[in-house]
PDB file of C-alpha atoms in Angstrom:
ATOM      1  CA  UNK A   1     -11.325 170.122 -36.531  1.00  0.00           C
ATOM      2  CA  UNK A   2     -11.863 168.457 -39.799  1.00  0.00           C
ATOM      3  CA  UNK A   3     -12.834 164.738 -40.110  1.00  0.00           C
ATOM      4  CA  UNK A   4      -9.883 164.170 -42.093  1.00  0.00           C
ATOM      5  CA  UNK A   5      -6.675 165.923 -42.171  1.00  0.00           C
ATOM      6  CA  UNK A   6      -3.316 165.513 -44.030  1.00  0.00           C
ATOM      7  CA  UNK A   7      -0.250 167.174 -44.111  1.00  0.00           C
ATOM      8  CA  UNK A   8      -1.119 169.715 -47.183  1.00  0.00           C
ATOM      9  CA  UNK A   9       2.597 169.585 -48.551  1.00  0.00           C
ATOM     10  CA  UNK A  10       4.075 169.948 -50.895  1.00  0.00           C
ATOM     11  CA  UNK A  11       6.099 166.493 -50.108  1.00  0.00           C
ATOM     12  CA  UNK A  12       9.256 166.428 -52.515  1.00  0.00           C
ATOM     13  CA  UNK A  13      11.283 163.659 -52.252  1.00  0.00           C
ATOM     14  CA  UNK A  14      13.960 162.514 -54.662  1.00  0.00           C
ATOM     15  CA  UNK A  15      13.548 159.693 -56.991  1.00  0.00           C
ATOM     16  CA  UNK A  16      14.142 156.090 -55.197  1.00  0.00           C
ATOM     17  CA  UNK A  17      13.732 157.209 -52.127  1.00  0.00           C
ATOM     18  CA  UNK A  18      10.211 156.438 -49.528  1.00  0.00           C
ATOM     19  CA  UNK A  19       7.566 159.133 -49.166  1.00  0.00           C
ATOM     20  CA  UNK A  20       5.076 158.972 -46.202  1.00  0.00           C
ATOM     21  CA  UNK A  21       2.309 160.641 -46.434  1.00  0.00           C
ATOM     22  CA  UNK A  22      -0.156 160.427 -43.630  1.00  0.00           C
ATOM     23  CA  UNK A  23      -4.009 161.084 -42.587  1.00  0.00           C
ATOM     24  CA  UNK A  24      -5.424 161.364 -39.436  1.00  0.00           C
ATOM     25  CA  UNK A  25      -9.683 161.081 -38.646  1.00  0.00           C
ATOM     26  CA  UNK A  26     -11.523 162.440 -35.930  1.00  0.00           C
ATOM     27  CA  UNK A  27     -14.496 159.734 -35.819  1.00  0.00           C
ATOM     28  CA  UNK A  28     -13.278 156.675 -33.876  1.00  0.00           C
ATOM     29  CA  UNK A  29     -16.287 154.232 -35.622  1.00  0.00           C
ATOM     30  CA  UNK A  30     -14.517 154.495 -38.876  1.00  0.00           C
ATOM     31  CA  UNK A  31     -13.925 151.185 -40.756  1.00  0.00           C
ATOM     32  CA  UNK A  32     -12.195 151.250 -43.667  1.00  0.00           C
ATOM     33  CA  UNK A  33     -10.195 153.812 -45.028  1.00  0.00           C
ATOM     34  CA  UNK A  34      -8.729 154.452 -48.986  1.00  0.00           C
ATOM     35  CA  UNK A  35      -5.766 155.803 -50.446  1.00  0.00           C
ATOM     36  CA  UNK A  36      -6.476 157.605 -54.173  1.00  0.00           C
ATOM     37  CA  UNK A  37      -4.158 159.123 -56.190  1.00  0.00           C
ATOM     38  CA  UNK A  38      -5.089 162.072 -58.334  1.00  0.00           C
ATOM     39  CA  UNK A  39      -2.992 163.580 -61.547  1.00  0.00           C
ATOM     40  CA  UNK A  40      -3.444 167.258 -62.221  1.00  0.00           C
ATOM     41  CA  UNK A  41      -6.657 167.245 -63.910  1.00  0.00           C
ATOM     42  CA  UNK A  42      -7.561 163.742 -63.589  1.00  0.00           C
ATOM     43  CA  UNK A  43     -10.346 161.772 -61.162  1.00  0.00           C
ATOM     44  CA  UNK A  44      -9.040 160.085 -58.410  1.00  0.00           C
ATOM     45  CA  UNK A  45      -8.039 156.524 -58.742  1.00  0.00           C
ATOM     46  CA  UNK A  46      -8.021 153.814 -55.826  1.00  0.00           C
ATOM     47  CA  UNK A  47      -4.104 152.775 -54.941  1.00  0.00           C
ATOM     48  CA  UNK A  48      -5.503 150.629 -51.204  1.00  0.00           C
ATOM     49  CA  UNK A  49      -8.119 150.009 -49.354  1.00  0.00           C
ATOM     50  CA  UNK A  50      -7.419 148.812 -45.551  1.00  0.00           C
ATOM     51  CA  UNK A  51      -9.947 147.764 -42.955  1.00  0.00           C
ATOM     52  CA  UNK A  52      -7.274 146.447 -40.218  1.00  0.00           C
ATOM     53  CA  UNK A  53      -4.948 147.562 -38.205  1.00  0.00           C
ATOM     54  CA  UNK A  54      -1.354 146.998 -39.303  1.00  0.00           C
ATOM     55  CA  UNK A  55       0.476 146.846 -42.623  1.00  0.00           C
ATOM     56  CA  UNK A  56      -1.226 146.191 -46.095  1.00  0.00           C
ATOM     57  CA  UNK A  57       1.727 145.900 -48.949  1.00  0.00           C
ATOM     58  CA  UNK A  58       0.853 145.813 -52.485  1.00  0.00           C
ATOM     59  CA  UNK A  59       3.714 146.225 -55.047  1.00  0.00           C
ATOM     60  CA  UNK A  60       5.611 149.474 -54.017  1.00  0.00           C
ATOM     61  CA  UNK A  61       2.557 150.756 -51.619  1.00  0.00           C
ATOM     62  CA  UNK A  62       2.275 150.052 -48.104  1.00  0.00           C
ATOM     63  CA  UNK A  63      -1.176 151.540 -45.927  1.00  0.00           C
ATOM     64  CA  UNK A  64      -0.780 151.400 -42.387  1.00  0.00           C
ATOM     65  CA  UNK A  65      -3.696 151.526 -40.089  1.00  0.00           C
ATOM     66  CA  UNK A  66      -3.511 152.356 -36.687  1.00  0.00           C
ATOM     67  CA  UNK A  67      -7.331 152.737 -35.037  1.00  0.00           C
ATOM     68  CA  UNK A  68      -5.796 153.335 -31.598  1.00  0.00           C
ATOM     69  CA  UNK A  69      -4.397 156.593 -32.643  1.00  0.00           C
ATOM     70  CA  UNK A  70      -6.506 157.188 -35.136  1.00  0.00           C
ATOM     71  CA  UNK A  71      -4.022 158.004 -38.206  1.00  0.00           C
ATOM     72  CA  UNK A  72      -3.844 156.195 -41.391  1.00  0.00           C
ATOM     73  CA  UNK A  73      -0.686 156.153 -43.665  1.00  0.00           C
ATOM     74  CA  UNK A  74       0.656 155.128 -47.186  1.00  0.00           C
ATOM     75  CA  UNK A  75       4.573 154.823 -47.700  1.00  0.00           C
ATOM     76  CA  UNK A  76       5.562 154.769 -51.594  1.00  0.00           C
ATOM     77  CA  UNK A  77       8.804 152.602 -51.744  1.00  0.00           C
ATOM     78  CA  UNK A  78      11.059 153.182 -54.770  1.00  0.00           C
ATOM     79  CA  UNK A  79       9.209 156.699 -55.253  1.00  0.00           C
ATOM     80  CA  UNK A  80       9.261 157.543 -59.381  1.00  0.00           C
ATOM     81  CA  UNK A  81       8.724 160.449 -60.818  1.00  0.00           C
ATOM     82  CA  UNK A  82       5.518 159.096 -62.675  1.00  0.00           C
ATOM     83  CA  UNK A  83       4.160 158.740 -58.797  1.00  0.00           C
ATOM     84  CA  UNK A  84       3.935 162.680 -58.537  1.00  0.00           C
ATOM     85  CA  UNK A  85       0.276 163.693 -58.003  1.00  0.00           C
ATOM     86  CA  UNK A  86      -1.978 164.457 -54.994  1.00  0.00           C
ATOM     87  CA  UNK A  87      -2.964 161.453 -52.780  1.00  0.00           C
ATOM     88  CA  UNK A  88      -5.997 161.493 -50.985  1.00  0.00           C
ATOM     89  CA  UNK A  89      -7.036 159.939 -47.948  1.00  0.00           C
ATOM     90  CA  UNK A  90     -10.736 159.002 -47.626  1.00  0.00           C
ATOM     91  CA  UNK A  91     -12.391 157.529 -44.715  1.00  0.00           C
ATOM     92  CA  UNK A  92     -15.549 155.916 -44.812  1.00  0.00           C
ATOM     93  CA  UNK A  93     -17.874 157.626 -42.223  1.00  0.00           C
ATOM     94  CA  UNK A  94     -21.462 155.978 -41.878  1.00  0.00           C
ATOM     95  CA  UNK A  95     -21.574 155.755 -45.357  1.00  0.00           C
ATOM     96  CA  UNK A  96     -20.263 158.276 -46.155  1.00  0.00           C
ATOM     97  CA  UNK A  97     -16.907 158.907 -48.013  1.00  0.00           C
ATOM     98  CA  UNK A  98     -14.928 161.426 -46.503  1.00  0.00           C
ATOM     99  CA  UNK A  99     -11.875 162.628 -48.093  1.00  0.00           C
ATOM    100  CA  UNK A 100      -8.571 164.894 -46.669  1.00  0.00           C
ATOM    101  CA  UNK A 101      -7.881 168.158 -48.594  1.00  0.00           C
ATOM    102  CA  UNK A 102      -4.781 166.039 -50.497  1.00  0.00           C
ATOM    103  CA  UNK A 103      -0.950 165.920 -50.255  1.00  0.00           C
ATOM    104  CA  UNK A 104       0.632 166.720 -53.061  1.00  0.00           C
ATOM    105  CA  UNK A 105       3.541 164.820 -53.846  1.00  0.00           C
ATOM    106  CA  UNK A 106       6.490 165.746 -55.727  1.00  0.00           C
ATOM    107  CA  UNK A 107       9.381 163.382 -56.908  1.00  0.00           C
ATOM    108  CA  UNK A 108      12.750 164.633 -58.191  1.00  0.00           C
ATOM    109  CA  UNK A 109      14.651 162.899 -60.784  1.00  0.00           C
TER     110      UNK A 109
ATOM    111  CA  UNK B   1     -12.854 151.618 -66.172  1.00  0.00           C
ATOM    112  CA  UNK B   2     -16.359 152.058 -64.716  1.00  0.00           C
ATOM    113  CA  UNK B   3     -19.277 153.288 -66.720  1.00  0.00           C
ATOM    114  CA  UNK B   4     -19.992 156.355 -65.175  1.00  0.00           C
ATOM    115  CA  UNK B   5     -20.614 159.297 -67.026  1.00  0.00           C
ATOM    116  CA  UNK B   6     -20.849 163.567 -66.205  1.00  0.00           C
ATOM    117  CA  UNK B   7     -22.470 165.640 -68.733  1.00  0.00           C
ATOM    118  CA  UNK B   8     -21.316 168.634 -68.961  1.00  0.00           C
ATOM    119  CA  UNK B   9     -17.970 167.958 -68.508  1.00  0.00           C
ATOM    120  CA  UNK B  10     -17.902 172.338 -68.695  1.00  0.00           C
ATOM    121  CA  UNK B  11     -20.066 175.069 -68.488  1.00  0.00           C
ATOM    122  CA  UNK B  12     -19.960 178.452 -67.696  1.00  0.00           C
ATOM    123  CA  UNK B  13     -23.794 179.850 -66.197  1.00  0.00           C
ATOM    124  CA  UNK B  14     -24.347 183.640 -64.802  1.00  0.00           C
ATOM    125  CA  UNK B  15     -25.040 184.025 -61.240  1.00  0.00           C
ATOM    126  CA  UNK B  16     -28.255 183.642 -60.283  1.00  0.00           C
ATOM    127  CA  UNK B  17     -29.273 180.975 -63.046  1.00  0.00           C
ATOM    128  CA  UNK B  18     -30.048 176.917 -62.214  1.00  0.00           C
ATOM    129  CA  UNK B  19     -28.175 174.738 -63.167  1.00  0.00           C
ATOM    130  CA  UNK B  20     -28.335 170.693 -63.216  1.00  0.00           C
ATOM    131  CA  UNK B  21     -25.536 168.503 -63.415  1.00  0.00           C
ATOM    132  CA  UNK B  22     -25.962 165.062 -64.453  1.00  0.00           C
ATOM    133  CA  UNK B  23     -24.132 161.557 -63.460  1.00  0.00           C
ATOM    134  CA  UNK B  24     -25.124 158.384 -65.592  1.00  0.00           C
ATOM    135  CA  UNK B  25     -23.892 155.078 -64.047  1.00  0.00           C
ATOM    136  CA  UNK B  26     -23.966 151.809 -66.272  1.00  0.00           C
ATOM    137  CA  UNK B  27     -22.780 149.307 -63.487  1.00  0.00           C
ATOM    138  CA  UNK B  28     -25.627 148.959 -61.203  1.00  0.00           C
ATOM    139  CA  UNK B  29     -24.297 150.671 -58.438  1.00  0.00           C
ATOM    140  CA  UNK B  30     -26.888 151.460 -55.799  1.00  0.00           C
ATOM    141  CA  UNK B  31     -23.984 154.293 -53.942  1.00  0.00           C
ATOM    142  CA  UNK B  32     -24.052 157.094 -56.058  1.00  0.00           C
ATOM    143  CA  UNK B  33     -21.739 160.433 -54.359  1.00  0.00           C
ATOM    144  CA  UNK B  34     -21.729 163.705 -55.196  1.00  0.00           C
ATOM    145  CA  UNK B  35     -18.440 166.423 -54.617  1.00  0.00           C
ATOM    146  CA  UNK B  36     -16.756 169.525 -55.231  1.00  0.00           C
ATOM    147  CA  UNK B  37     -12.853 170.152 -55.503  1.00  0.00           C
ATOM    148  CA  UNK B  38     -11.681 173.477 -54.442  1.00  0.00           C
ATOM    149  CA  UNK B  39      -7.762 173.995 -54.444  1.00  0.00           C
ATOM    150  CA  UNK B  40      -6.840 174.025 -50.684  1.00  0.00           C
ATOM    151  CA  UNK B  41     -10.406 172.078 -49.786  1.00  0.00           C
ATOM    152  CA  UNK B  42      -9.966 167.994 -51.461  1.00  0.00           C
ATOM    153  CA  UNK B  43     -13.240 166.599 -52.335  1.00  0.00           C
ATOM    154  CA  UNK B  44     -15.999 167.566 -50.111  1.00  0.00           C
ATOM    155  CA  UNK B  45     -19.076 165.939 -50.273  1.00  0.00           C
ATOM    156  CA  UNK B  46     -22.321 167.297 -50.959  1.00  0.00           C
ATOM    157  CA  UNK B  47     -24.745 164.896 -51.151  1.00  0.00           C
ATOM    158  CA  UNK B  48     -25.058 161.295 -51.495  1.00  0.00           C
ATOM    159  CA  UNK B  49     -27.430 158.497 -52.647  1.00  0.00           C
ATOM    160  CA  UNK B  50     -28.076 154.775 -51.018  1.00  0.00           C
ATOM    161  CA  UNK B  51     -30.656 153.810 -53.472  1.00  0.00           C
ATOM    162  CA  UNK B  52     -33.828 155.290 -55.792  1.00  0.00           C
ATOM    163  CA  UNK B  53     -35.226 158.230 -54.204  1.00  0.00           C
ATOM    164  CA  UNK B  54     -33.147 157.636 -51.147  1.00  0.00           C
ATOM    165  CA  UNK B  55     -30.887 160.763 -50.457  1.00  0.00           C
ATOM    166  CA  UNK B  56     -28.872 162.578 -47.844  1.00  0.00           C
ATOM    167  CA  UNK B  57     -26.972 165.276 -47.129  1.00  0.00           C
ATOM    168  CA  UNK B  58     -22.787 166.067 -46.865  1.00  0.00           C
ATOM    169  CA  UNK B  59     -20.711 168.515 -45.522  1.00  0.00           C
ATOM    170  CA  UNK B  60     -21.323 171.224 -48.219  1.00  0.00           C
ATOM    171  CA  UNK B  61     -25.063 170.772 -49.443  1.00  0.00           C
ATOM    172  CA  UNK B  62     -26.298 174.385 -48.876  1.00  0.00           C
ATOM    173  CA  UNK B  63     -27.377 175.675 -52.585  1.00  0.00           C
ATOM    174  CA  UNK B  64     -27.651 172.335 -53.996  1.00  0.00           C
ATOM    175  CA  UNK B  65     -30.161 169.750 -53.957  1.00  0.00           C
ATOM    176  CA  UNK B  66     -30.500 166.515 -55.711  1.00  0.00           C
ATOM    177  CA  UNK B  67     -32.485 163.478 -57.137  1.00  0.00           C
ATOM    178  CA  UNK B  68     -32.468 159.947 -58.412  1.00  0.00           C
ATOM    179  CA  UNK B  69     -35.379 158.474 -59.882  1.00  0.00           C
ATOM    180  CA  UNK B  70     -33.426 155.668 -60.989  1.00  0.00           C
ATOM    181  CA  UNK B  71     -30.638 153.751 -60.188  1.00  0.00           C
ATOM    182  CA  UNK B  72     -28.269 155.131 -63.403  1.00  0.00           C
ATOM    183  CA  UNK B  73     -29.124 158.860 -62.745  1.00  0.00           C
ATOM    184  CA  UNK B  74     -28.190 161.002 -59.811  1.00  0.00           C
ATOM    185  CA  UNK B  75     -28.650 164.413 -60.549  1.00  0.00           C
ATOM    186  CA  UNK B  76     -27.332 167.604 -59.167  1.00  0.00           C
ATOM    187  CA  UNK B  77     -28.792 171.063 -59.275  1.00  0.00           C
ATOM    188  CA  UNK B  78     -27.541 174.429 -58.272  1.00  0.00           C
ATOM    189  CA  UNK B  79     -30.875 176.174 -57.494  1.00  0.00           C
ATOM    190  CA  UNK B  80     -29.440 179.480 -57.917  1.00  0.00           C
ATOM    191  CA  UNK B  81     -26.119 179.164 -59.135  1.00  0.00           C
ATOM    192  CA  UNK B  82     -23.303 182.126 -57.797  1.00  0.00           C
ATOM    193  CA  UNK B  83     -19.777 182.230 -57.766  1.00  0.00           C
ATOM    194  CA  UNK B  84     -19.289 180.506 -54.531  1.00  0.00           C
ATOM    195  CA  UNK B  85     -20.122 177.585 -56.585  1.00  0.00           C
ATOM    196  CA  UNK B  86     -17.342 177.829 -59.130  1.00  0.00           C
ATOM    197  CA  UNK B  87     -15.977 174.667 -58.544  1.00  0.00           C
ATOM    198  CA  UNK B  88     -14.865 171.005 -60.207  1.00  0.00           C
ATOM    199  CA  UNK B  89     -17.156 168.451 -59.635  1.00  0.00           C
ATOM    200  CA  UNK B  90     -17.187 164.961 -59.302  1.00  0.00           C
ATOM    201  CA  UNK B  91     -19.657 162.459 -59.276  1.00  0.00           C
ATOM    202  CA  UNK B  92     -18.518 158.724 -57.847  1.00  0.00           C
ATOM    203  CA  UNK B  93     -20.219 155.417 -57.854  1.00  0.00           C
ATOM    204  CA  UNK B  94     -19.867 152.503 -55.399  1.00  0.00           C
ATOM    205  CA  UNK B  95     -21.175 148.901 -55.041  1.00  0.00           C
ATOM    206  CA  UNK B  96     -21.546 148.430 -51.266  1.00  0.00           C
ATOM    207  CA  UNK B  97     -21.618 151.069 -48.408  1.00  0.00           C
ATOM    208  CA  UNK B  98     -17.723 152.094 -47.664  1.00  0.00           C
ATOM    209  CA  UNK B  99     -16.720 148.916 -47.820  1.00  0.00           C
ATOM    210  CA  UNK B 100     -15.482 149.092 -51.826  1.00  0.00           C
ATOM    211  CA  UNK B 101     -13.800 151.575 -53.708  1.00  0.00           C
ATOM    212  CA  UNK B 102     -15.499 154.502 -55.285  1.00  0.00           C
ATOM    213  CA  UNK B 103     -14.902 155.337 -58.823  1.00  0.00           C
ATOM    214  CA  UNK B 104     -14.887 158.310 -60.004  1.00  0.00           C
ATOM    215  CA  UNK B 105     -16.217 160.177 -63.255  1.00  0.00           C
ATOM    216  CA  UNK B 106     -14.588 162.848 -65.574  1.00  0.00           C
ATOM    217  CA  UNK B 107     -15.554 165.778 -63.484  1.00  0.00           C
ATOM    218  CA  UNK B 108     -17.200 168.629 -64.915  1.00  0.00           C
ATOM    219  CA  UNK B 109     -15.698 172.243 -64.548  1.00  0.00           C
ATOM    220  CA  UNK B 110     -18.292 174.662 -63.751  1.00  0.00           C
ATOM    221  CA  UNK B 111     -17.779 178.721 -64.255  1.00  0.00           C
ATOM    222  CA  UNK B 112     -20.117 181.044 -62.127  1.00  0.00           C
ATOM    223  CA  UNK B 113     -19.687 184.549 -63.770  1.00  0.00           C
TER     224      UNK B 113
END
């Protein structure tokens, strides 16, 4: 089992509508966990960060935390087409940062 | 954006050759990460650095190795470079241990032929 899984994807979704795109971990001592966003042949930029359980809202991105269960998620509200790119879910794992293989993200005008 | 820094940002090497990578940090960062990006894999990490001289190992280090003999410079080698190792990486910097967000370089594109 990998530390970090996503749902590969493709995700398309149609412009203005919410995309979900969740992350699971296998290490229960994880603290804080990222969200990056990554156009084709581009780094990875930071959208969130969230170190508690519950909802963390920032503009038209909301993480979701859920230690219990182990699964983090990131809903895009109001989903443009400039928002397609892969999203990557990192967790931080004793120091280190451990990222999913990606979910690549599609909107439709 | 943060001062980090890949050089090369490509190169294509033959199999068998070394081959060093190198990540230059301006912020004073003591985390300093390295990974690869294969399509179907994310970023996996191969090694990673809490501090000068201070090193450890990630999921993918086999055929690698790396150093820092000062805070700005984290350096990655191939030892023997072979087309397993075709790959994009990416070096990342961060301020405090997981609890802050990692920036990332430019990536550098390396070709094993």
């Amino acid at each position: 089992q990998k530390e970090v899984e996503q749902n590969s994807g493709p995700l398309s979704v149609p412009e203005g509508a919410i995309a979900s795109l969740n992350c699971t971990y296998s290490d229960r001592g994880s603290q804080s966990f990222f969200w990056y966003r990554q156009y084709s042949g581009k780094s990875p930029e930071l959208i969130m960060f969230i170190y508690s359980n519950g909802d963390k809202e920032d503009g038209r991105f909301t993480a979701q935390l859920n230690k219990a269960s182990q699964y983090v998620s990131l809903l895009i509200r109001d989903s443009q087409p400039s928002d397609s790119a892969t999203y990557l879910c990192a967790v931080n794992q004793g120091g280190k940062l451990i990222f999913g293989q990606g979910t690549e993200l599609s909107v439709k005008p | 954006d943060a001062g980090i820094t890949q050089s090369p940002r490509h190169k294509v090497t033959e199999t068998g050759t070394p081959v060093t990578l190198r990540c230059h940090q301006t912020e004073n960062h003591r985390y300093m990460y390295w990974y690869r990006q294969d399509p179907g894999h994310g970023l996996r990490l191969i090694h990673y650095s809490y501090g000068v001289k201070d090193t450890d190992k990630g999921e993918v280090s086999d055929g690698y190795s790396v150093s820092r003999s000062k805070t700005e410079d984290f350096l990655l080698t191939l030892e023997s470079a072979t087309s397993s190792q075709t790959s994009v990486y990416f070096c990342a910097i961060s301020e405090r241990q997981g609890t802050t967000e990692a920036f990332f370089g430019q990536g550098t594109r390396l070709t094993v032929v």
